[in-house]
Every structure is written in structure tokens, then in C-alpha cells.
């Protein structure tokens, strides 16, 4: 019963969703702007009934009949491999697992948390905070996949390489990229770039490049040469534990703010940086700001082809950069994807278009830490009950395909647009409060910087009906009038 309640729309029933879909289809079928605005305002459309999912859930585990997952420590990450099954690494009760979410099989693998595969699927990395000797470890993934296929644990697997360095002891969450891969006289050489958080004593991030040499015939590892640790570029200020590196090791997504305090400050936002140089001898790196997204979000993951960036947004608790064992009451998180723009040479220029893939209004229940599979689909962790509640904890890994949904633009483009959406969010909360008791509890009402995200949960029809019903509210006139807000609504389905 709990699972059925969780997987239905958090706000609505099927009939109104069908109406919204039909109206959306009509709007994008060729009508001009004026007609779109008129259709957006037409009713009746139930604007309080917002779907839980912005796209179809194409896979989910645990499935009915599977052993439940009652704890997830921190994040989870995909494991690339040659087969078609979707495989990920995650930790539960301080134990790493390999989980085939296509077949439902999961087995124990070494160490306690933060098992992250290299983008080529050759090695599983674990940061020093979660290893028995407090050193960074690289494990071969091939024997892990064999054990997963056989359904047997392999927690005693020996590492292929251990990185001992006094400045890298007790580092935790990491992201991985590949700088280069080439054939040399010494063998096949792949340089992996890993970026780690600070140690247990300092928060500054650091980068290490690892030069792995393999026998070109047998694939046997011949040697590993790491650089010295390099501090993440000084331009990434007050990151609040959010940086993640791209799969090609060129870019870093990080939230930055002028304030070192863990609270929202105007102008603070998720940003995209390019690593322009590294200097292992001096332990430094340099970066250039590529794009400012203009909103608060963190711990973003890059798609394998570099075309998208995914992250969760947080309502209530600020950013929610760490989640261990679920969300606390008073917090909601939801998954968003941004489309990255490139020039002819493949360099990232910026971003255009957003998709909100999940919407929750239940305190302490959300979707978080999304990550891409190599095929462009992504998965995220979903918790069914608040962390501090009395009900049994349940977690699911859900898979979605961002290519199946339209991209929405302009919501955060200007202050005027954001102000308009803040007004619309306020109207929505006022109108729907009697029908949706959750809106009277923390983390509602929406804070000013959270409110524009409502736009990515509504259809043009829902938004237009809301403005039509609330046109007499003084906030409508203060925002410039009904037509100004309807213009925003009509843009949703373009």
C-alpha cells in the first residue's frame, strides 16, 4: 500500500493529467502566440494537480518482490560496462554494493561508501575516508561484474592500486574524468582525473591526475604514476561541498557564493567552470567561469557525452549537499536537467533549457543525487518516508530519459521573469492551500529563490487557469496585470 501511494502522482489523478497533456499538445501544434495565450487561460484545468514525474519512469528498483533497500549512504553512481543492463554502485549501512537494477541482483563490494567508477568502467575508486587504511583505492571492475553475474559477494577483492599521500588521507566524495587515453611505447596509457572533497579537517577540494599504463595485449596493469594533489581553482569560492567534474575532466560544476555561511544569499548560484591549466609542482589549478545558471543547486553530474547537466534542487533545507539515510522533515528535493550548449569545436558555451523531472510536496520526501548512465538516461535516489519518521525506511532508484520531455527556457533569464514566477507561485499556494494540506507545513511557503521552480511543474493550461481564477488577487495587478502573467504561462509549452 505504501509503495502504491508513493508512485502515484503526488498531487493528482489521471483525468486531469490527460487534460493537461492534450492541452499542451494543442498549444505546440502550430497556433500563434496570441492563440497560445488564450488557450493557456482556458479551463477548466486543475492546476493544483501537478504530476509527480515530468517524464516516464522507464525502470525502478527495488521492484515488487525484491528485498527492500532501507538505507542509502550519500550518493550512488553508474558503472559503465559493455552490456545493456543498468548497473550502479551505492552504499547501505556503511557497506558498498554493486546493484544491477535491470535484474535486481546486488552484491557486496569493498569498503564503506562512495564507490565511483571511472568513465571507461575499468576501475572502481573509493576515497580514503571509507577505506580500512585511510588511503585512496582503485579496484578492477571486471571481477566485480563477474561476481554480480554469479550473484556472489566480492567484498574481499584486492585493490589494483593504493594511493598513499599525507594530504589525501581521509578525503571523501569524489568525481572522475578521463584526461587522455593513448598508445605509447611503454604501453596503453590512460590518465584519470579525480577530484576529491577536503579531508575531515579542511573542506578545500583537490585534484589528482593518475597515469595508468596497461599492457596493450593482455590489459595487465604495468604501473601508476599520480601527480601531487592540486587545489581546486581559487575562483571556486565558498562551494559548500558541491563541486563535480565532467567525464572529459575539463569542466567543474559548483555552487558558489560570496558568503561562507550555509544559507542563501542573493547572487549565489550554480556555475560552470573550465579547468584551463594544472600545475602539480605548485599544487594549483586555474579555471575560467563559463556559465552562471542563476539559481541555487549543487552536486551536479555531467552526461557522458557532455550534452547535459543534472542536479537536485532543494526546498527548505538549503542546498542539501549531503544526504545520508534520507531527507529530514522540513526538506524536499527534486531532480532537474539542464541542456548544455557547445560551439563547433565541442567547447561548452553555456546552457539553454531546463526540465524538472520530479515534483514532491511531502515534507521529508524527495528525489536527489541524480546521475547519468552512458546512454543518456539518468537515475536518482528517492526516499519514501522522512529520515526521522517512525515508518520503515524505503528507498528506490528510478530511471528517466530526459530526451522524452521538452526543454523549457527563460524562467531564470531575467529578474522580471523570476519576479513574475514568484507571483504565480504565491497565487498557486494561496489557491491550492485548502486542497493540499502539505502547503500549510514546512517547507512551505516557498522562499523567494525557490518559487520560480514551480514553473517547471505546471503546464501552460494549468498556469493560465490559475491566473484566470486568481485575476482579482492584488498580487496580479502588482505584477503588471493578468496579460503579463498569461504571457509567462503561454511560454511554458513553446
CSV table of C-alpha atoms in Angstrom, one decimal:
chain,number,residue,atom,x,y,z
A,1,UNK,CA,0.0,0.0,0.0
A,2,UNK,CA,2.8,2.4,0.8
A,3,UNK,CA,4.5,1.8,-2.5
A,4,UNK,CA,1.3,2.5,-4.4
A,5,UNK,CA,0.8,5.7,-2.6
A,6,UNK,CA,4.4,6.8,-3.3
A,7,UNK,CA,4.4,6.0,-7.0
A,8,UNK,CA,1.1,7.8,-7.9
A,9,UNK,CA,1.0,11.5,-8.7
A,10,UNK,CA,1.8,13.4,-5.6
A,11,UNK,CA,-0.8,15.9,-6.5
A,12,UNK,CA,-3.3,14.5,-8.8
A,13,UNK,CA,-5.4,11.9,-10.7
A,14,UNK,CA,-5.2,10.6,-14.2
A,15,UNK,CA,-8.1,12.5,-15.7
A,16,UNK,CA,-6.7,15.9,-15.1
A,17,UNK,CA,-3.2,14.9,-16.3
A,18,UNK,CA,-4.8,13.8,-19.6
A,19,UNK,CA,-6.5,17.1,-19.9
A,20,UNK,CA,-3.1,18.9,-19.3
A,21,UNK,CA,-1.3,16.7,-21.9
A,22,UNK,CA,-4.0,17.3,-24.5
A,23,UNK,CA,-3.9,21.0,-24.0
A,24,UNK,CA,-0.1,21.0,-24.2
A,25,UNK,CA,-0.2,19.2,-27.5
A,26,UNK,CA,-2.7,21.7,-28.9
A,27,UNK,CA,-0.5,24.6,-27.9
A,28,UNK,CA,2.6,23.3,-29.6
A,29,UNK,CA,0.8,22.2,-32.8
A,30,UNK,CA,1.2,25.5,-34.6
A,31,UNK,CA,-1.0,28.1,-33.1
A,32,UNK,CA,0.4,31.6,-32.8
A,33,UNK,CA,1.4,33.4,-29.6
A,34,UNK,CA,-2.0,35.1,-29.1
A,35,UNK,CA,-3.9,31.8,-29.5
A,36,UNK,CA,-1.4,30.1,-27.2
A,37,UNK,CA,-2.1,32.7,-24.5
A,38,UNK,CA,-5.9,32.3,-24.9
A,39,UNK,CA,-5.6,28.5,-24.7
A,40,UNK,CA,-3.4,28.8,-21.7
A,41,UNK,CA,-6.1,30.7,-19.9
A,42,UNK,CA,-8.9,28.4,-21.0
A,43,UNK,CA,-10.4,26.0,-18.5
A,44,UNK,CA,-11.4,24.0,-16.6
A,45,UNK,CA,-7.9,22.7,-15.8
A,46,UNK,CA,-7.0,21.6,-12.3
A,47,UNK,CA,-3.8,23.5,-11.6
A,48,UNK,CA,-3.4,22.0,-8.1
A,49,UNK,CA,-2.9,18.6,-9.6
A,50,UNK,CA,0.8,18.6,-10.6
A,51,UNK,CA,2.3,15.2,-11.7
A,52,UNK,CA,4.9,13.6,-9.6
A,53,UNK,CA,7.0,12.8,-12.7
A,54,UNK,CA,7.9,15.2,-15.6
A,55,UNK,CA,8.7,12.2,-17.8
A,56,UNK,CA,8.0,8.4,-17.8
A,57,UNK,CA,9.8,6.3,-15.2
A,58,UNK,CA,11.4,3.7,-17.5
A,59,UNK,CA,12.9,1.5,-14.8
A,60,UNK,CA,12.8,1.3,-11.0
A,61,UNK,CA,14.3,-0.9,-8.2
A,62,UNK,CA,13.7,-2.5,-5.8
A,63,UNK,CA,10.7,-3.9,-7.7
A,64,UNK,CA,7.7,-5.7,-6.2
A,65,UNK,CA,9.0,-8.8,-4.5
A,66,UNK,CA,12.6,-7.6,-4.3
A,67,UNK,CA,14.4,-7.2,-1.0
A,68,UNK,CA,13.8,-3.6,0.1
A,69,UNK,CA,16.6,-1.0,0.4
A,70,UNK,CA,16.1,0.6,3.8
A,71,UNK,CA,19.2,2.8,3.9
A,72,UNK,CA,21.3,4.7,1.3
A,73,UNK,CA,24.5,6.3,2.4
A,74,UNK,CA,25.2,9.5,0.5
A,75,UNK,CA,25.1,9.3,-3.3
A,76,UNK,CA,25.1,6.5,-5.9
A,77,UNK,CA,26.9,6.3,-9.2
A,78,UNK,CA,26.6,4.4,-12.5
A,79,UNK,CA,29.0,1.6,-13.5
A,80,UNK,CA,29.7,1.6,-17.3
A,81,UNK,CA,30.1,-1.8,-18.9
A,82,UNK,CA,29.7,-3.5,-22.3
A,83,UNK,CA,26.3,-5.0,-21.6
A,84,UNK,CA,22.8,-3.5,-21.8
A,85,UNK,CA,21.9,-3.8,-18.1
A,86,UNK,CA,21.9,-0.8,-15.9
A,87,UNK,CA,24.4,-1.2,-13.0
A,88,UNK,CA,25.2,1.2,-10.2
A,89,UNK,CA,27.3,1.4,-7.1
A,90,UNK,CA,25.8,2.5,-3.8
A,91,UNK,CA,26.3,2.1,-0.1
A,92,UNK,CA,23.8,0.9,2.6
A,93,UNK,CA,24.5,0.5,6.3
A,94,UNK,CA,28.2,1.5,5.6
A,95,UNK,CA,28.8,-1.2,3.0
A,96,UNK,CA,29.3,-0.7,-0.7
A,97,UNK,CA,27.2,-2.7,-3.2
A,98,UNK,CA,27.1,-3.3,-6.9
A,99,UNK,CA,23.4,-3.3,-8.0
A,100,UNK,CA,22.0,-4.4,-11.3
A,101,UNK,CA,18.8,-2.5,-11.4
A,102,UNK,CA,17.7,-4.4,-14.6
A,103,UNK,CA,17.8,-7.8,-12.9
A,104,UNK,CA,17.5,-6.8,-9.3
A,105,UNK,CA,20.7,-8.6,-8.2
A,106,UNK,CA,23.0,-6.8,-5.8
A,107,UNK,CA,26.3,-7.9,-4.2
A,108,UNK,CA,28.7,-6.5,-1.7
A,109,UNK,CA,31.9,-4.9,-2.9
A,110,UNK,CA,34.9,-3.5,-0.9
A,111,UNK,CA,34.8,-0.6,1.6
A,112,UNK,CA,32.1,1.5,3.2
A,113,UNK,CA,30.9,4.2,0.9
A,114,UNK,CA,31.4,6.4,-2.2
A,115,UNK,CA,32.3,3.7,-4.7
A,116,UNK,CA,32.6,5.7,-8.0
A,117,UNK,CA,33.6,4.1,-11.3
A,118,UNK,CA,35.9,5.7,-13.9
A,119,UNK,CA,34.1,6.8,-17.0
A,120,UNK,CA,35.5,3.9,-19.0
A,121,UNK,CA,34.3,1.3,-16.5
A,122,UNK,CA,37.7,0.0,-15.8
A,123,UNK,CA,38.2,0.9,-12.2
A,124,UNK,CA,36.1,1.4,-9.1
A,125,UNK,CA,37.5,4.2,-6.9
A,126,UNK,CA,36.9,4.7,-3.2
A,127,UNK,CA,38.1,7.8,-1.3
A,128,UNK,CA,40.4,7.4,1.7
A,129,UNK,CA,37.7,8.3,4.3
A,130,UNK,CA,36.0,4.9,3.6
A,131,UNK,CA,38.9,2.5,3.3
A,132,UNK,CA,40.5,0.5,6.1
A,133,UNK,CA,43.9,2.1,5.7
A,134,UNK,CA,42.7,5.7,5.1
A,135,UNK,CA,44.2,5.6,1.6
A,136,UNK,CA,42.6,6.1,-1.8
A,137,UNK,CA,41.9,2.8,-3.6
A,138,UNK,CA,41.3,1.7,-7.2
A,139,UNK,CA,39.7,-1.7,-7.7
A,140,UNK,CA,39.3,-3.6,-11.0
A,141,UNK,CA,35.7,-3.6,-12.0
A,142,UNK,CA,35.9,-6.7,-14.2
A,143,UNK,CA,35.9,-9.2,-11.3
A,144,UNK,CA,33.1,-7.2,-9.7
A,145,UNK,CA,30.9,-7.7,-12.8
A,146,UNK,CA,31.7,-11.4,-12.8
A,147,UNK,CA,30.7,-11.7,-9.2
A,148,UNK,CA,27.5,-9.7,-9.9
A,149,UNK,CA,26.7,-12.1,-12.7
A,150,UNK,CA,27.1,-15.0,-10.4
A,151,UNK,CA,25.3,-13.4,-7.5
A,152,UNK,CA,28.1,-13.6,-5.1
A,153,UNK,CA,29.7,-11.0,-2.8
A,154,UNK,CA,33.2,-9.8,-3.5
A,155,UNK,CA,33.9,-7.5,-0.6
A,156,UNK,CA,37.4,-9.1,-0.2
A,157,UNK,CA,38.6,-8.0,-3.6
A,158,UNK,CA,42.2,-6.7,-3.6
A,159,UNK,CA,42.8,-3.2,-4.9
A,160,UNK,CA,44.8,-2.7,-8.2
A,161,UNK,CA,46.4,0.4,-6.8
A,162,UNK,CA,46.6,2.2,-3.5
A,163,UNK,CA,47.4,5.9,-3.4
A,164,UNK,CA,49.2,6.9,-0.2
A,165,UNK,CA,49.8,10.6,0.3
A,166,UNK,CA,49.6,12.5,3.6
A,167,UNK,CA,47.5,15.3,2.1
A,168,UNK,CA,45.0,12.8,0.7
A,169,UNK,CA,44.2,10.9,3.9
A,170,UNK,CA,40.6,11.0,4.9
A,171,UNK,CA,39.2,12.7,1.8
A,172,UNK,CA,35.7,11.8,0.9
A,173,UNK,CA,33.3,12.2,-2.0
A,174,UNK,CA,34.9,12.2,-5.5
A,175,UNK,CA,34.1,12.5,-9.1
A,176,UNK,CA,36.1,11.0,-12.0
A,177,UNK,CA,37.1,12.0,-15.5
A,178,UNK,CA,39.5,10.9,-18.3
A,179,UNK,CA,42.1,13.5,-19.4
A,180,UNK,CA,43.6,11.3,-22.2
A,181,UNK,CA,44.0,7.8,-23.5
A,182,UNK,CA,46.8,7.0,-25.9
A,183,UNK,CA,49.1,4.2,-27.1
A,184,UNK,CA,52.8,4.7,-26.2
A,185,UNK,CA,56.0,2.7,-26.4
A,186,UNK,CA,55.5,2.0,-22.7
A,187,UNK,CA,52.0,0.6,-23.3
A,188,UNK,CA,48.4,1.9,-23.4
A,189,UNK,CA,48.3,5.0,-21.1
A,190,UNK,CA,45.1,6.4,-19.6
A,191,UNK,CA,45.2,9.5,-17.4
A,192,UNK,CA,42.3,9.6,-15.0
A,193,UNK,CA,41.5,12.9,-13.2
A,194,UNK,CA,39.8,12.6,-9.8
A,195,UNK,CA,38.5,15.4,-7.7
A,196,UNK,CA,38.0,14.9,-4.0
A,197,UNK,CA,36.5,16.9,-1.3
A,198,UNK,CA,38.6,18.1,1.6
A,199,UNK,CA,39.8,15.9,4.4
A,200,UNK,CA,38.0,15.5,7.6
A,201,UNK,CA,39.9,18.6,8.8
A,202,UNK,CA,39.6,21.0,5.9
A,203,UNK,CA,37.0,21.4,3.2
A,204,UNK,CA,39.0,22.6,0.2
A,205,UNK,CA,38.8,20.4,-2.8
A,206,UNK,CA,41.8,18.9,-4.5
A,207,UNK,CA,42.5,17.2,-7.9
A,208,UNK,CA,44.9,14.4,-8.7
A,209,UNK,CA,45.8,13.0,-12.2
A,210,UNK,CA,46.6,9.3,-12.2
A,211,UNK,CA,48.6,8.0,-15.2
A,212,UNK,CA,47.7,4.3,-15.6
A,213,UNK,CA,49.9,2.2,-18.0
A,214,UNK,CA,48.5,-1.2,-19.3
A,215,UNK,CA,49.9,-3.9,-21.4
A,216,UNK,CA,48.4,-3.4,-24.9
A,217,UNK,CA,48.0,-7.2,-25.4
A,218,UNK,CA,46.8,-8.5,-22.0
A,219,UNK,CA,45.5,-5.4,-20.4
A,220,UNK,CA,47.6,-6.1,-17.3
A,221,UNK,CA,48.4,-3.0,-15.2
A,222,UNK,CA,52.1,-2.1,-15.5
A,223,UNK,CA,52.2,0.9,-13.3
A,224,UNK,CA,50.5,4.0,-11.9
A,225,UNK,CA,52.0,7.5,-11.5
A,226,UNK,CA,49.9,10.0,-9.7
A,227,UNK,CA,50.6,13.8,-9.7
A,228,UNK,CA,50.8,15.7,-6.4
A,229,UNK,CA,47.4,16.9,-5.2
A,230,UNK,CA,46.3,20.2,-6.7
A,231,UNK,CA,43.9,22.6,-5.0
A,232,UNK,CA,40.7,23.4,-6.9
A,233,UNK,CA,40.9,26.8,-8.6
A,234,UNK,CA,40.6,29.7,-6.2
A,235,UNK,CA,37.8,31.2,-8.4
A,236,UNK,CA,35.5,28.5,-7.0
A,237,UNK,CA,34.7,30.2,-3.7
A,238,UNK,CA,32.6,29.0,-0.8
A,239,UNK,CA,31.5,25.9,-2.8
A,240,UNK,CA,29.6,24.4,0.2
A,241,UNK,CA,30.7,20.9,-0.8
A,242,UNK,CA,29.1,20.9,-4.3
A,243,UNK,CA,31.8,20.6,-7.0
A,244,UNK,CA,31.7,17.8,-9.5
A,245,UNK,CA,34.0,17.2,-12.5
A,246,UNK,CA,32.9,16.3,-16.1
A,247,UNK,CA,33.6,12.9,-17.7
A,248,UNK,CA,36.2,14.5,-20.0
A,249,UNK,CA,37.9,16.1,-17.0
A,250,UNK,CA,37.6,19.6,-18.5
A,251,UNK,CA,34.8,21.2,-16.6
A,252,UNK,CA,33.6,21.6,-13.0
A,253,UNK,CA,30.1,22.4,-11.9
A,254,UNK,CA,29.9,24.0,-8.5
A,255,UNK,CA,27.7,26.3,-6.4
A,256,UNK,CA,29.5,29.4,-5.3
A,257,UNK,CA,28.5,32.2,-3.0
A,258,UNK,CA,30.1,35.4,-1.6
A,259,UNK,CA,29.1,34.1,1.9
A,260,UNK,CA,30.8,31.3,3.7
A,261,UNK,CA,27.6,30.7,5.8
A,262,UNK,CA,25.4,27.8,4.7
A,263,UNK,CA,22.4,29.9,3.9
A,264,UNK,CA,21.0,31.5,0.7
A,265,UNK,CA,22.5,34.9,-0.3
A,266,UNK,CA,21.3,36.9,-3.4
A,267,UNK,CA,23.5,36.3,-6.4
A,268,UNK,CA,24.7,32.9,-5.2
A,269,UNK,CA,24.2,30.2,-7.8
A,270,UNK,CA,25.3,27.0,-9.6
A,271,UNK,CA,28.1,27.8,-12.0
A,272,UNK,CA,30.1,26.0,-14.7
A,273,UNK,CA,33.9,26.4,-14.8
A,274,UNK,CA,36.5,25.2,-17.3
A,275,UNK,CA,39.8,23.9,-15.9
A,276,UNK,CA,42.3,25.9,-18.0
A,277,UNK,CA,45.5,24.7,-16.5
A,278,UNK,CA,47.0,22.4,-13.9
A,279,UNK,CA,50.3,22.8,-12.0
A,280,UNK,CA,51.2,19.7,-10.0
A,281,UNK,CA,54.5,21.1,-8.9
A,282,UNK,CA,52.9,24.0,-7.1
A,283,UNK,CA,49.7,22.2,-6.2
A,284,UNK,CA,47.4,24.6,-8.1
A,285,UNK,CA,44.8,24.7,-10.9
A,286,UNK,CA,43.3,27.6,-12.8
A,287,UNK,CA,39.7,27.9,-14.0
A,288,UNK,CA,37.6,30.2,-16.1
A,289,UNK,CA,33.9,30.8,-15.5
A,290,UNK,CA,31.9,29.6,-18.5
A,291,UNK,CA,28.2,29.9,-17.4
A,292,UNK,CA,26.2,31.2,-14.4
A,293,UNK,CA,22.9,29.3,-14.1
A,294,UNK,CA,21.4,31.9,-11.9
A,295,UNK,CA,19.8,29.6,-9.3
A,296,UNK,CA,20.8,27.6,-6.3
A,297,UNK,CA,21.7,24.0,-6.8
A,298,UNK,CA,24.6,21.7,-6.3
A,299,UNK,CA,26.3,18.3,-6.7
A,300,UNK,CA,25.6,18.3,-10.5
A,301,UNK,CA,26.5,15.3,-12.7
A,302,UNK,CA,27.6,15.7,-16.3
A,303,UNK,CA,26.3,13.3,-19.0
A,304,UNK,CA,28.9,11.1,-20.7
A,305,UNK,CA,28.7,13.0,-23.9
A,306,UNK,CA,28.8,16.4,-22.2
A,307,UNK,CA,25.4,17.5,-23.6
A,308,UNK,CA,23.5,17.7,-20.2
A,309,UNK,CA,23.9,18.5,-16.6
A,310,UNK,CA,21.6,17.1,-13.8
A,311,UNK,CA,21.3,18.1,-10.2
A,312,UNK,CA,18.7,18.3,-7.5
A,313,UNK,CA,17.1,21.5,-6.2
A,314,UNK,CA,16.3,21.8,-2.6
A,315,UNK,CA,13.3,23.3,-0.8
A,316,UNK,CA,13.5,24.1,2.9
A,317,UNK,CA,17.0,22.9,4.0
A,318,UNK,CA,19.5,25.0,2.0
A,319,UNK,CA,21.1,23.1,-1.0
A,320,UNK,CA,21.0,19.7,0.8
A,321,UNK,CA,24.6,18.9,-0.4
A,322,UNK,CA,24.8,15.8,1.8
A,323,UNK,CA,22.0,13.2,2.3
A,324,UNK,CA,22.7,10.1,4.4
A,325,UNK,CA,19.8,7.8,5.1
A,326,UNK,CA,17.1,10.0,3.6
A,327,UNK,CA,15.8,13.5,3.9
A,328,UNK,CA,14.9,15.2,7.2
A,329,UNK,CA,11.4,16.6,7.8
A,330,UNK,CA,11.1,20.1,6.5
A,331,UNK,CA,13.1,19.4,3.4
A,332,UNK,CA,12.1,18.5,-0.2
A,333,UNK,CA,14.4,17.8,-3.1
A,334,UNK,CA,13.6,17.3,-6.8
A,335,UNK,CA,15.6,16.4,-9.9
A,336,UNK,CA,16.3,18.9,-12.7
A,337,UNK,CA,18.2,18.6,-16.0
A,338,UNK,CA,19.9,21.4,-17.9
A,339,UNK,CA,20.9,21.2,-21.6
A,340,UNK,CA,24.4,22.4,-22.3
A,341,UNK,CA,25.3,24.4,-25.5
A,342,UNK,CA,28.5,23.9,-27.5
A,343,UNK,CA,30.4,25.6,-30.3
A,344,UNK,CA,31.5,23.8,-33.5
A,345,UNK,CA,34.6,22.5,-31.8
A,346,UNK,CA,32.7,21.0,-28.9
A,347,UNK,CA,33.5,23.5,-26.2
A,348,UNK,CA,30.8,24.3,-23.8
A,349,UNK,CA,29.4,27.8,-24.3
A,350,UNK,CA,26.6,27.9,-21.7
A,351,UNK,CA,23.2,26.3,-21.2
A,352,UNK,CA,19.7,26.6,-22.6
A,353,UNK,CA,16.6,24.8,-21.5
A,354,UNK,CA,15.6,23.1,-18.3
A,355,UNK,CA,13.5,20.1,-17.3
A,356,UNK,CA,12.1,19.3,-13.9
A,357,UNK,CA,11.8,15.5,-13.8
A,358,UNK,CA,10.2,15.2,-10.3
A,359,UNK,CA,7.8,17.2,-8.1
A,360,UNK,CA,7.2,16.4,-4.4
A,361,UNK,CA,5.2,18.4,-1.9
A,362,UNK,CA,5.5,16.0,1.1
A,363,UNK,CA,7.9,17.1,3.8
A,364,UNK,CA,11.0,14.9,4.1
A,365,UNK,CA,10.2,13.0,0.9
A,366,UNK,CA,12.1,13.7,-2.3
A,367,UNK,CA,14.4,12.7,-5.2
A,368,UNK,CA,18.1,13.5,-5.1
A,369,UNK,CA,21.6,12.9,-6.3
A,370,UNK,CA,20.8,12.2,-10.0
A,371,UNK,CA,23.5,10.7,-12.2
A,372,UNK,CA,23.7,9.8,-15.9
A,373,UNK,CA,24.2,6.4,-17.4
A,374,UNK,CA,26.3,6.3,-20.6
A,375,UNK,CA,23.2,6.0,-22.8
A,376,UNK,CA,21.9,9.4,-21.7
A,377,UNK,CA,19.3,8.2,-19.3
A,378,UNK,CA,19.7,9.1,-15.7
A,379,UNK,CA,18.7,7.6,-12.3
A,380,UNK,CA,18.2,9.2,-8.9
A,381,UNK,CA,17.6,8.2,-5.3
A,382,UNK,CA,14.0,8.5,-4.0
A,383,UNK,CA,13.2,8.2,-0.3
A,384,UNK,CA,9.6,7.2,0.6
A,385,UNK,CA,9.4,8.5,4.2
A,386,UNK,CA,11.2,11.2,6.2
A,387,UNK,CA,14.5,10.2,7.8
A,388,UNK,CA,13.3,10.9,11.3
A,389,UNK,CA,9.9,9.3,11.0
A,390,UNK,CA,8.5,6.2,12.6
A,391,UNK,CA,7.7,4.3,9.4
A,392,UNK,CA,10.0,1.8,7.9
A,393,UNK,CA,12.6,3.5,5.6
A,394,UNK,CA,12.3,2.7,1.9
A,395,UNK,CA,14.5,3.9,-1.0
A,396,UNK,CA,14.1,3.4,-4.7
A,397,UNK,CA,16.4,4.0,-7.7
A,398,UNK,CA,14.4,5.4,-10.6
A,399,UNK,CA,15.5,5.8,-14.2
A,400,UNK,CA,14.2,8.5,-16.6
A,401,UNK,CA,15.1,9.6,-20.2
A,402,UNK,CA,15.4,13.4,-20.5
A,403,UNK,CA,15.2,13.2,-24.3
A,404,UNK,CA,11.5,12.3,-23.9
A,405,UNK,CA,10.5,15.7,-22.5
A,406,UNK,CA,10.5,19.2,-23.9
A,407,UNK,CA,13.1,21.8,-22.7
A,408,UNK,CA,11.7,25.0,-21.1
A,409,UNK,CA,13.6,28.3,-21.4
A,410,UNK,CA,13.6,31.7,-19.9
A,411,UNK,CA,12.4,31.1,-16.4
A,412,UNK,CA,15.6,32.4,-14.8
A,413,UNK,CA,16.7,34.5,-17.8
A,414,UNK,CA,15.8,37.9,-16.2
A,415,UNK,CA,14.8,39.3,-12.8
A,416,UNK,CA,11.5,40.3,-14.3
A,417,UNK,CA,10.8,36.7,-15.3
A,418,UNK,CA,11.7,35.4,-11.9
A,419,UNK,CA,9.6,38.0,-10.2
A,420,UNK,CA,6.6,37.0,-12.3
A,421,UNK,CA,7.0,33.4,-11.5
A,422,UNK,CA,7.4,34.2,-7.8
A,423,UNK,CA,4.0,35.9,-8.1
A,424,UNK,CA,2.5,32.9,-9.8
A,425,UNK,CA,3.9,30.5,-7.2
A,426,UNK,CA,2.3,32.7,-4.4
A,427,UNK,CA,-1.1,32.6,-6.2
A,428,UNK,CA,-0.8,28.8,-6.6
A,429,UNK,CA,-0.1,28.3,-2.9
A,430,UNK,CA,-3.0,30.6,-1.9
A,431,UNK,CA,-5.4,28.9,-4.2
A,432,UNK,CA,-4.4,25.3,-3.5
A,433,UNK,CA,-3.8,25.5,0.2
A,434,UNK,CA,-7.3,24.2,1.2
A,435,UNK,CA,-7.0,21.2,-1.1
A,436,UNK,CA,-3.4,20.4,-0.3
A,437,UNK,CA,-2.7,20.3,3.4
A,438,UNK,CA,1.0,19.9,2.8
A,439,UNK,CA,1.2,23.5,1.7
A,440,UNK,CA,0.5,24.6,5.3
A,441,UNK,CA,3.5,22.8,6.6
A,442,UNK,CA,7.3,23.3,6.4
A,443,UNK,CA,9.0,23.7,3.9
A,444,UNK,CA,6.1,25.8,2.6
A,445,UNK,CA,5.5,28.6,1.8
A,446,UNK,CA,8.1,28.7,-0.9
A,447,UNK,CA,11.0,31.0,-0.4
A,448,UNK,CA,11.6,33.7,-3.0
A,449,UNK,CA,14.6,31.9,-4.6
A,450,UNK,CA,12.6,28.6,-4.6
A,451,UNK,CA,9.4,29.9,-6.1
A,452,UNK,CA,10.3,30.1,-9.8
A,453,UNK,CA,10.8,26.4,-9.9
A,454,UNK,CA,7.1,25.9,-9.8
A,455,UNK,CA,7.0,27.0,-13.5
A,456,UNK,CA,8.7,23.7,-14.4
A,457,UNK,CA,5.9,21.7,-12.7
A,458,UNK,CA,2.9,23.4,-14.4
A,459,UNK,CA,1.5,23.1,-18.0
A,460,UNK,CA,0.5,26.2,-19.8
A,461,UNK,CA,-3.1,25.2,-19.3
A,462,UNK,CA,-2.7,24.9,-15.6
A,463,UNK,CA,-0.9,28.1,-15.3
A,464,UNK,CA,-3.5,30.0,-17.4
A,465,UNK,CA,-6.4,28.6,-15.4
A,466,UNK,CA,-4.7,29.7,-12.2
A,467,UNK,CA,-4.3,33.3,-13.4
A,468,UNK,CA,-7.9,33.3,-14.6
A,469,UNK,CA,-9.2,32.1,-11.2
A,470,UNK,CA,-6.9,34.5,-9.3
A,471,UNK,CA,-7.2,37.5,-11.5
A,472,UNK,CA,-8.8,39.6,-8.8
A,473,UNK,CA,-6.0,39.0,-6.3
A,474,UNK,CA,-4.0,42.2,-5.7
A,475,UNK,CA,-0.8,40.4,-6.5
A,476,UNK,CA,-1.8,40.1,-10.1
A,477,UNK,CA,-2.1,43.9,-10.5
A,478,UNK,CA,1.2,44.4,-8.6
A,479,UNK,CA,2.9,42.0,-11.1
A,480,UNK,CA,1.8,44.1,-14.1
A,481,UNK,CA,-1.6,42.6,-14.7
A,482,UNK,CA,-3.3,39.4,-16.0
A,483,UNK,CA,-1.8,39.6,-19.5
A,484,UNK,CA,1.7,39.9,-18.2
A,485,UNK,CA,1.4,36.7,-16.2
A,486,UNK,CA,-0.5,34.9,-19.0
A,487,UNK,CA,2.4,35.7,-21.3
A,488,UNK,CA,4.7,33.8,-18.9
A,489,UNK,CA,2.2,30.9,-18.8
A,490,UNK,CA,2.0,30.6,-22.6
A,491,UNK,CA,5.7,30.3,-22.8
A,492,UNK,CA,5.6,27.0,-20.9
A,493,UNK,CA,4.6,24.9,-23.8
A,494,UNK,CA,6.6,26.5,-26.6
